[in-house]
């Protein structure tokens, strides 16, 4: 298969050796689960429980509110002790359902199993929506929306993202090794829901064992598995499409505009659980790692578990912690506290020492052009950033600010340490706010 290389990109050290060889361990339940009602792109869920209620594992505690929304479920059985704003990974206090586990971990009734072969496409999509499935690569876009393209946009190619190009993270890698068959089952379910003729799994070649495992499991089903060059952001949706099918998503468009849908391997595993077993998305695999973690691990963690509990199970921190990141170091979000809960989008928790994150003073742009050279979206990061800083948003939009995928390649390459991504993100927010007023 001939591969097309996307433009731009960088080669940060992957640092996956900390945890790539560590099998997935089950993180014990904490004494308290804080389940945010906002865990996905789109409208947050609305609480349907009250303090004092007893809930069961998998029971809906937050109902979907709109088409681009999904329900939120209890991660275990226990008592609802509060429905109140709690510190969210976004950095603010947002509504959450707080559950005190009862230790029984009893499933809610009515979570029925089904044979995917006996279900219609719409029945499959309905089960996925009811289970609260979202993109687990970090984007958390409701999956049922992706699986509901309009009739005029038929999907002919399904791409499965097993790239995991963010440094340090190894959760998807371990999942592909340890739950290979479940992922393949989910892929086949998604293929049926979309009616896609072709399915391609993309995996970077720094995970050779995963490439072999997935290829062996996929071969009987006619699913292609392709080893991809190691290049960040190979796993970004638009760049992965370019690499595997040589097509480019138009500016402002979606993959479905060119007949493609992309799903993450973790999402496929969750889809298998949801459709075949009737189980909602109440847990995920996450990597706890970094030079300030005593024993880096890959954990199966219930949604709502605090980052502090996850780090403690990984042996705790060591030395002075200089920075905490949820997700990868390139696109993840710095956290103010380990008290925030793991959500459906928590692919990892990184703890870095003071030495590793020693701050560097921002300097003036030296017009070296490195940010332009590495930008996979082929935009002008410094120019957009400059406009954003003086609130010239029309000019920033005119230079393609909305095409920025916030991969961080520009800031990573900038010798002047200009916070380019933050400035462009600010511009995107302002542009979207302006559009909503029109």
Short mmCIF file of C-alpha atoms in Angstrom, two decimals:
data_model
loop_
_atom_site.label_atom_id
_atom_site.label_comp_id
_atom_site.label_asym_id
_atom_site.label_seq_id
_atom_site.Cartn_x
_atom_site.Cartn_y
_atom_site.Cartn_z
CA UNK A 1 0.00 0.00 0.00
CA UNK A 2 1.43 3.37 -1.01
CA UNK A 3 1.43 5.89 1.82
CA UNK A 4 1.14 9.64 1.48
CA UNK A 5 3.09 11.73 3.97
CA UNK A 6 1.23 14.69 5.43
CA UNK A 7 3.03 18.00 5.44
CA UNK A 8 4.74 19.38 8.53
CA UNK A 9 5.04 17.52 11.81
CA UNK A 10 7.78 17.04 14.39
CA UNK A 11 9.73 14.22 16.03
CA UNK A 12 9.56 14.64 19.81
CA UNK A 13 11.09 11.85 21.88
CA UNK A 14 8.23 9.42 22.46
CA UNK A 15 9.22 8.43 26.03
CA UNK A 16 6.89 5.45 25.83
CA UNK A 17 9.45 3.09 27.37
CA UNK A 18 8.25 4.11 30.84
CA UNK A 19 5.00 2.16 30.51
CA UNK A 20 4.75 0.45 27.10
CA UNK A 21 5.67 -2.92 28.61
CA UNK A 22 3.31 -2.60 31.59
CA UNK A 23 0.12 -4.72 31.35
CA UNK A 24 -3.15 -3.01 32.15
CA UNK A 25 -3.95 -3.08 35.88
CA UNK A 26 -7.34 -2.48 37.44
CA UNK A 27 -7.31 0.67 39.57
CA UNK A 28 -9.33 0.05 42.77
CA UNK A 29 -12.47 2.05 43.38
CA UNK A 30 -11.87 5.25 45.35
CA UNK A 31 -13.93 6.32 48.35
CA UNK A 32 -15.70 8.92 46.23
CA UNK A 33 -16.45 9.22 42.52
CA UNK A 34 -16.98 12.66 41.00
CA UNK A 35 -18.76 12.18 37.68
CA UNK A 36 -18.87 15.38 35.61
CA UNK A 37 -22.01 15.99 33.56
CA UNK A 38 -19.85 17.60 30.89
CA UNK A 39 -17.57 14.94 29.44
CA UNK A 40 -18.03 15.39 25.73
CA UNK A 41 -18.16 17.94 22.95
CA UNK A 42 -21.71 19.28 22.73
CA UNK A 43 -24.42 19.97 25.25
CA UNK A 44 -23.67 18.69 28.79
CA UNK A 45 -25.94 16.05 30.28
CA UNK A 46 -28.58 17.07 32.83
CA UNK A 47 -28.66 15.37 36.21
CA UNK A 48 -31.59 13.02 36.83
CA UNK A 49 -30.63 11.98 40.36
CA UNK A 50 -30.60 13.74 43.72
CA UNK A 51 -28.58 13.49 46.93
CA UNK A 52 -29.67 10.44 48.90
CA UNK A 53 -30.56 8.37 45.84
CA UNK A 54 -29.09 4.89 45.55
CA UNK A 55 -27.68 4.23 42.10
CA UNK A 56 -26.42 1.11 40.42
CA UNK A 57 -23.44 0.55 38.15
CA UNK A 58 -24.34 1.64 34.64
CA UNK A 59 -27.45 3.56 35.68
CA UNK A 60 -28.06 6.87 33.94
CA UNK A 61 -27.30 9.78 36.30
CA UNK A 62 -27.26 12.48 33.63
CA UNK A 63 -29.58 12.55 30.62
CA UNK A 64 -28.48 13.67 27.17
CA UNK A 65 -29.59 17.16 26.20
CA UNK A 66 -29.76 17.51 22.43
CA UNK A 67 -28.55 15.49 19.44
CA UNK A 68 -24.88 16.29 20.03
CA UNK A 69 -24.98 14.98 23.58
CA UNK A 70 -24.84 11.65 25.39
CA UNK A 71 -26.04 10.37 28.77
CA UNK A 72 -23.71 9.97 31.73
CA UNK A 73 -23.77 6.83 33.87
CA UNK A 74 -22.86 5.78 37.40
CA UNK A 75 -19.46 4.09 37.42
CA UNK A 76 -20.41 1.86 40.35
CA UNK A 77 -23.25 1.29 42.78
CA UNK A 78 -23.61 3.49 45.83
CA UNK A 79 -25.25 6.59 47.24
CA UNK A 80 -25.44 9.97 45.54
CA UNK A 81 -24.04 12.32 48.17
CA UNK A 82 -24.09 15.52 46.13
CA UNK A 83 -25.04 17.04 42.81
CA UNK A 84 -22.97 20.18 42.75
CA UNK A 85 -20.18 22.01 40.91
CA UNK A 86 -16.80 20.33 41.33
CA UNK A 87 -13.39 21.15 39.91
CA UNK A 88 -13.36 19.96 36.30
CA UNK A 89 -10.36 19.19 34.07
CA UNK A 90 -11.38 22.31 32.09
CA UNK A 91 -10.12 24.34 35.08
CA UNK A 92 -13.47 25.58 36.39
CA UNK A 93 -16.17 24.26 38.69
CA UNK A 94 -18.85 22.44 36.67
CA UNK A 95 -21.89 20.34 37.68
CA UNK A 96 -21.09 16.78 38.75
CA UNK A 97 -22.77 13.82 40.40
CA UNK A 98 -20.83 12.67 43.46
CA UNK A 99 -21.22 9.00 44.41
CA UNK A 100 -20.04 7.21 47.53
CA UNK A 101 -19.45 3.58 46.45
CA UNK A 102 -21.17 0.87 48.51
CA UNK A 103 -18.62 -1.81 47.65
CA UNK A 104 -21.20 -4.05 45.98
CA UNK A 105 -20.47 -2.76 42.47
CA UNK A 106 -23.92 -4.04 41.46
CA UNK A 107 -25.02 -3.62 37.84
CA UNK A 108 -28.24 -1.83 37.00
CA UNK A 109 -31.02 -4.04 35.58
CA UNK A 110 -32.04 -3.78 31.95
CA UNK A 111 -28.55 -3.60 30.41
CA UNK A 112 -29.32 -6.28 27.86
CA UNK A 113 -26.89 -8.10 25.58
CA UNK A 114 -27.55 -8.27 21.84
CA UNK A 115 -26.24 -9.94 18.70
CA UNK A 116 -24.88 -7.14 16.45
CA UNK A 117 -25.60 -9.28 13.37
CA UNK A 118 -29.31 -9.24 14.27
CA UNK A 119 -29.47 -5.46 14.77
CA UNK A 120 -30.24 -2.87 12.12
CA UNK A 121 -27.89 0.06 11.57
CA UNK A 122 -30.18 2.42 13.45
CA UNK A 123 -30.48 -0.03 16.35
CA UNK A 124 -26.69 -0.19 16.58
CA UNK A 125 -26.41 3.60 16.63
CA UNK A 126 -29.16 3.85 19.26
CA UNK A 127 -27.32 1.44 21.56
CA UNK A 128 -24.08 3.38 21.09
CA UNK A 129 -25.80 6.64 21.98
CA UNK A 130 -27.56 5.16 25.00
CA UNK A 131 -24.24 3.83 26.25
CA UNK A 132 -22.71 7.31 26.17
CA UNK A 133 -19.95 6.37 23.74
CA UNK A 134 -17.66 9.25 22.71
CA UNK A 135 -14.35 9.44 20.92
CA UNK A 136 -11.82 8.08 23.37
CA UNK A 137 -8.73 9.37 21.63
CA UNK A 138 -9.26 12.59 23.55
CA UNK A 139 -11.70 14.49 21.33
CA UNK A 140 -14.80 13.08 23.11
CA UNK A 141 -17.07 13.80 20.15
CA UNK A 142 -20.32 11.80 20.52
CA UNK A 143 -19.85 8.67 18.42
CA UNK A 144 -23.48 8.30 17.35
CA UNK A 145 -23.20 11.64 15.52
CA UNK A 146 -20.22 10.38 13.51
CA UNK A 147 -22.16 7.23 12.71
CA UNK A 148 -25.16 9.20 11.41
CA UNK A 149 -23.94 10.87 8.21
CA UNK A 150 -26.60 12.42 5.97
CA UNK A 151 -27.74 10.31 3.02
CA UNK A 152 -25.93 12.55 0.54
CA UNK A 153 -22.61 11.76 2.22
CA UNK A 154 -22.16 7.98 2.06
CA UNK A 155 -19.14 6.57 3.87
CA UNK A 156 -16.94 4.26 1.84
CA UNK A 157 -13.86 4.13 4.09
CA UNK A 158 -13.62 3.55 7.81
CA UNK A 159 -10.24 4.40 9.35
CA UNK A 160 -9.32 3.04 12.77
CA UNK A 161 -6.84 5.14 14.70
CA UNK A 162 -4.29 3.07 16.62
CA UNK A 163 -1.51 5.60 16.14
CA UNK A 164 -1.26 7.04 19.67
CA UNK A 165 1.37 9.55 18.51
CA UNK A 166 1.39 11.61 21.72
CA UNK A 167 4.63 11.02 23.64
CA UNK A 168 4.42 9.06 26.91
CA UNK A 169 0.93 7.59 26.32
CA UNK A 170 0.69 3.80 25.95
CA UNK A 171 -2.94 3.07 26.83
CA UNK A 172 -4.04 2.33 23.26
CA UNK A 173 -0.89 0.29 22.67
CA UNK A 174 -1.68 -1.99 25.61
CA UNK A 175 -5.34 -2.18 24.61
CA UNK A 176 -4.39 -3.39 21.13
CA UNK A 177 -2.24 -6.12 22.68
CA UNK A 178 -4.58 -7.21 25.45
CA UNK A 179 -8.07 -6.72 23.99
CA UNK A 180 -7.40 -7.25 20.31
CA UNK A 181 -10.51 -9.31 19.62
CA UNK A 182 -12.78 -6.81 21.34
CA UNK A 183 -11.39 -3.98 19.21
CA UNK A 184 -11.92 -5.99 16.04
CA UNK A 185 -15.47 -6.80 17.12
CA UNK A 186 -16.12 -3.07 17.61
CA UNK A 187 -14.60 -2.30 14.21
CA UNK A 188 -16.96 -4.74 12.51
CA UNK A 189 -19.93 -3.23 14.34
CA UNK A 190 -18.96 0.28 13.21
CA UNK A 191 -18.40 -0.98 9.66
CA UNK A 192 -21.93 -2.39 9.63
CA UNK A 193 -23.41 0.81 11.06
CA UNK A 194 -21.74 2.90 8.34
CA UNK A 195 -21.95 0.44 5.48
CA UNK A 196 -18.29 1.16 4.73
CA UNK A 197 -16.70 -1.09 2.12
CA UNK A 198 -13.09 -0.53 3.16
CA UNK A 199 -11.57 -0.55 6.64
CA UNK A 200 -7.98 0.45 7.41
CA UNK A 201 -6.27 0.37 10.80
CA UNK A 202 -3.34 2.78 11.13
CA UNK A 203 -0.65 2.09 13.77
CA UNK A 204 2.76 3.76 14.10
CA UNK A 205 5.65 1.35 13.65
CA UNK A 206 7.06 2.12 17.09
CA UNK A 207 4.45 -0.42 18.25
CA UNK A 208 5.50 -3.44 16.14
CA UNK A 209 3.87 -5.98 18.48
CA UNK A 210 0.55 -4.17 18.17
CA UNK A 211 0.86 -4.07 14.37
CA UNK A 212 1.37 -7.85 14.32
CA UNK A 213 -1.43 -8.59 16.81
CA UNK A 214 -3.95 -6.40 15.04
CA UNK A 215 -2.95 -7.68 11.58
CA UNK A 216 -3.48 -11.30 12.63
CA UNK A 217 -6.87 -10.54 14.19
CA UNK A 218 -8.05 -8.35 11.31
CA UNK A 219 -6.93 -10.54 8.39
CA UNK A 220 -9.90 -12.97 8.47
CA UNK A 221 -12.28 -10.03 8.18
CA UNK A 222 -10.61 -8.31 5.25
CA UNK A 223 -9.50 -5.37 7.38
CA UNK A 224 -6.21 -3.77 6.35
CA UNK A 225 -3.60 -2.93 9.01
CA UNK A 226 -0.94 -0.41 8.02
CA UNK A 227 2.26 0.44 9.89
CA UNK A 228 2.85 4.19 9.70
CA UNK A 229 6.06 6.22 10.04
CA UNK A 230 6.59 7.76 13.46
CA UNK A 231 5.75 11.42 13.04
CA UNK A 232 3.71 13.69 15.29
CA UNK A 233 0.76 14.41 14.79
CA UNK A 234 0.29 11.24 12.74
CA UNK A 235 -2.78 10.40 14.84
CA UNK A 236 -4.62 13.66 14.18
CA UNK A 237 -7.76 12.84 12.22
CA UNK A 238 -7.08 14.88 9.10
CA UNK A 239 -3.40 13.93 8.94
CA UNK A 240 -4.23 10.23 9.36
CA UNK A 241 -6.66 10.43 6.45
CA UNK A 242 -3.96 11.98 4.27
CA UNK A 243 -1.49 9.27 5.25
CA UNK A 244 -3.81 6.33 4.64
CA UNK A 245 -6.03 7.31 1.71
CA UNK A 246 -4.25 10.34 0.27
CA UNK A 247 -7.31 12.57 0.55
CA UNK A 248 -7.53 15.95 2.20
CA UNK A 249 -10.50 17.15 4.23
CA UNK A 250 -11.48 20.57 2.86
CA UNK A 251 -11.06 23.64 5.05
CA UNK A 252 -14.06 23.90 7.35
CA UNK A 253 -15.23 20.45 6.32
CA UNK A 254 -15.52 17.05 7.98
CA UNK A 255 -14.07 13.65 7.03
CA UNK A 256 -17.57 12.53 5.99
CA UNK A 257 -17.37 15.19 3.24
CA UNK A 258 -14.85 12.93 1.48
CA UNK A 259 -16.55 9.65 2.44
CA UNK A 260 -14.39 8.84 5.46
CA UNK A 261 -15.05 8.28 9.17
CA UNK A 262 -12.27 7.86 11.74
CA UNK A 263 -12.67 6.01 15.04
CA UNK A 264 -10.15 5.35 17.79
CA UNK A 265 -9.28 1.78 18.87
CA UNK A 266 -10.46 2.51 22.41
CA UNK A 267 -13.78 3.73 21.06
CA UNK A 268 -14.17 0.49 19.11
CA UNK A 269 -13.58 -1.58 22.25
CA UNK A 270 -16.20 0.49 24.08
CA UNK A 271 -18.61 0.03 21.18
CA UNK A 272 -18.24 -3.75 21.42
CA UNK A 273 -19.11 -3.60 25.13
CA UNK A 274 -22.05 -1.30 24.45
CA UNK A 275 -23.64 -3.12 21.53
CA UNK A 276 -22.83 -6.75 22.34
CA UNK A 277 -23.07 -6.61 26.15
CA UNK A 278 -25.27 -3.57 26.72
CA UNK A 279 -22.65 -1.96 28.94
CA UNK A 280 -22.31 1.84 29.04
CA UNK A 281 -19.03 3.72 29.01
CA UNK A 282 -18.09 3.87 32.69
CA UNK A 283 -14.39 3.07 32.55
CA UNK A 284 -11.39 3.47 30.28
CA UNK A 285 -7.69 2.71 29.98
CA UNK A 286 -5.33 5.53 30.98
CA UNK A 287 -1.57 5.81 31.31
CA UNK A 288 -0.09 7.28 34.51
CA UNK A 289 3.49 8.22 33.79
CA UNK A 290 6.20 10.88 33.75
CA UNK A 291 9.52 11.33 35.53
CA UNK A 292 7.72 12.37 38.74
CA UNK A 293 5.65 9.15 38.97
CA UNK A 294 7.15 6.42 41.16
CA UNK A 295 5.90 3.47 39.08
CA UNK A 296 4.36 4.35 35.70
CA UNK A 297 1.39 2.15 34.81
CA UNK A 298 -1.49 1.59 32.44
CA UNK A 299 -4.72 1.52 34.42
CA UNK A 300 -8.31 0.48 33.85
CA UNK A 301 -10.00 3.27 35.76
CA UNK A 302 -13.63 4.07 36.53
CA UNK A 303 -14.88 7.42 35.27
CA UNK A 304 -14.95 9.87 38.18
CA UNK A 305 -11.83 8.55 39.91
CA UNK A 306 -9.57 11.38 41.03
CA UNK A 307 -6.17 11.80 39.44
CA UNK A 308 -4.74 11.70 42.97
CA UNK A 309 -6.14 8.18 43.46
CA UNK A 310 -4.68 7.04 40.14
CA UNK A 311 -1.25 8.46 40.96
CA UNK A 312 -1.35 6.88 44.42
CA UNK A 313 -2.01 3.47 42.84
CA UNK A 314 1.03 4.09 40.64
CA UNK A 315 3.20 4.41 43.72
CA UNK A 316 2.63 8.12 44.22
CA UNK A 317 4.76 11.01 43.08
CA UNK A 318 8.47 11.40 43.64
CA UNK A 319 10.37 14.64 44.10
CA UNK A 320 8.91 18.05 43.42
CA UNK A 321 6.11 17.89 40.84
CA UNK A 322 6.45 20.80 38.45
CA UNK A 323 3.50 20.11 36.18
CA UNK A 324 0.47 17.83 35.90
CA UNK A 325 -1.05 17.18 32.47
CA UNK A 326 -4.20 15.28 31.58
CA UNK A 327 -3.62 13.67 28.19
CA UNK A 328 -0.39 13.89 26.24
CA UNK A 329 2.29 16.56 26.58
CA UNK A 330 1.58 18.05 23.14
CA UNK A 331 -2.22 18.43 23.21
CA UNK A 332 -3.11 17.65 26.81
CA UNK A 333 -4.34 20.16 29.38
CA UNK A 334 -2.31 21.29 32.38
CA UNK A 335 -4.17 20.64 35.63
CA UNK A 336 -4.36 22.86 38.68
CA UNK A 337 -4.97 19.99 41.06
CA UNK A 338 -4.91 16.20 41.31
CA UNK A 339 -8.42 16.43 42.76
CA UNK A 340 -9.99 16.60 39.29
CA UNK A 341 -11.67 13.39 38.12
CA UNK A 342 -10.82 11.15 35.19
CA UNK A 343 -13.37 11.57 32.42
CA UNK A 344 -14.17 9.63 29.27
CA UNK A 345 -11.43 11.59 27.49
CA UNK A 346 -8.66 10.94 30.00
CA UNK A 347 -6.06 9.02 28.02
CA UNK A 348 -3.34 9.67 30.54
CA UNK A 349 -2.03 11.56 33.54
CA UNK A 350 1.51 12.92 33.32
CA UNK A 351 3.55 14.20 36.24
CA UNK A 352 6.73 16.05 35.38
CA UNK A 353 9.47 17.20 37.74
CA UNK A 354 10.44 20.82 38.26
CA UNK A 355 13.66 20.10 36.37
CA UNK A 356 11.83 18.89 33.29
CA UNK A 357 9.44 21.81 33.03
CA UNK A 358 11.73 24.66 34.03
CA UNK A 359 10.11 27.72 32.48
CA UNK A 360 11.85 29.65 29.73
CA UNK A 361 11.32 33.32 29.09
CA UNK A 362 9.36 34.23 25.99
CA UNK A 363 11.40 36.23 23.50
CA UNK A 364 10.66 38.17 20.31
CA UNK A 365 9.91 36.32 17.08
CA UNK A 366 13.14 35.95 15.07
CA UNK A 367 11.32 35.22 11.77
CA UNK A 368 12.94 31.80 11.46
CA UNK A 369 9.80 30.25 9.94
CA UNK A 370 10.08 26.98 11.85
CA UNK A 371 6.46 27.17 13.00
CA UNK A 372 5.32 27.47 9.39
CA UNK A 373 7.54 24.60 8.28
CA UNK A 374 6.19 22.15 10.89
CA UNK A 375 2.52 23.21 10.79
CA UNK A 376 0.49 20.24 9.44
CA UNK A 377 -2.43 22.56 8.65
CA UNK A 378 -0.26 24.76 6.44
CA UNK A 379 -1.25 28.00 8.15
CA UNK A 380 0.88 30.89 9.50
CA UNK A 381 1.01 30.45 13.29
CA UNK A 382 3.07 33.55 14.07
CA UNK A 383 0.90 35.86 11.97
CA UNK A 384 -2.34 34.48 13.41
CA UNK A 385 -0.90 34.69 16.91
CA UNK A 386 0.13 38.31 16.36
CA UNK A 387 -3.36 39.25 15.19
CA UNK A 388 -4.94 37.38 18.10
CA UNK A 389 -2.82 39.26 20.62
CA UNK A 390 -4.19 42.61 19.41
CA UNK A 391 -7.75 41.30 18.94
CA UNK A 392 -7.80 41.51 15.16
CA UNK A 393 -9.91 38.38 14.85
CA UNK A 394 -11.19 38.97 11.32
CA UNK A 395 -7.58 39.03 10.14
CA UNK A 396 -6.77 35.91 12.16
CA UNK A 397 -9.77 34.13 10.65
CA UNK A 398 -8.72 35.22 7.20
CA UNK A 399 -5.39 33.46 7.69
CA UNK A 400 -7.11 30.17 8.54
CA UNK A 401 -7.11 30.24 12.33
CA UNK A 402 -10.06 27.83 12.39
CA UNK A 403 -8.00 25.24 10.48
CA UNK A 404 -5.55 24.98 13.40
CA UNK A 405 -5.79 21.52 15.01
CA UNK A 406 -3.93 22.73 18.12
CA UNK A 407 -1.32 19.99 17.79
CA UNK A 408 1.37 22.17 19.35
CA UNK A 409 4.02 21.60 16.66
CA UNK A 410 4.52 25.36 16.24
CA UNK A 411 5.07 26.07 19.93
CA UNK A 412 7.28 22.98 20.26
CA UNK A 413 9.53 24.26 17.47
CA UNK A 414 9.57 27.94 18.38
CA UNK A 415 13.06 29.01 19.60
CA UNK A 416 11.54 32.19 21.04
CA UNK A 417 9.14 30.14 23.21
CA UNK A 418 6.12 32.12 22.02
CA UNK A 419 2.87 30.51 23.24
CA UNK A 420 1.52 30.24 19.72
CA UNK A 421 -1.09 27.55 20.38
CA UNK A 422 -2.61 29.43 23.28
CA UNK A 423 -2.93 32.59 21.18
CA UNK A 424 -4.51 30.74 18.26
CA UNK A 425 -6.87 28.90 20.61
CA UNK A 426 -7.91 32.27 22.00
CA UNK A 427 -8.55 33.50 18.47
CA UNK A 428 -10.65 30.43 17.64
CA UNK A 429 -12.77 30.97 20.73
CA UNK A 430 -13.35 34.60 19.84
CA UNK A 431 -14.23 33.73 16.24
CA UNK A 432 -16.73 31.09 17.34
CA UNK A 433 -18.29 33.51 19.84
CA UNK A 434 -18.71 36.07 17.10
CA UNK A 435 -20.30 33.51 14.76
CA UNK A 436 -22.83 32.54 17.44
CA UNK A 437 -23.98 36.16 17.68
CA UNK A 438 -24.61 36.47 13.95
#
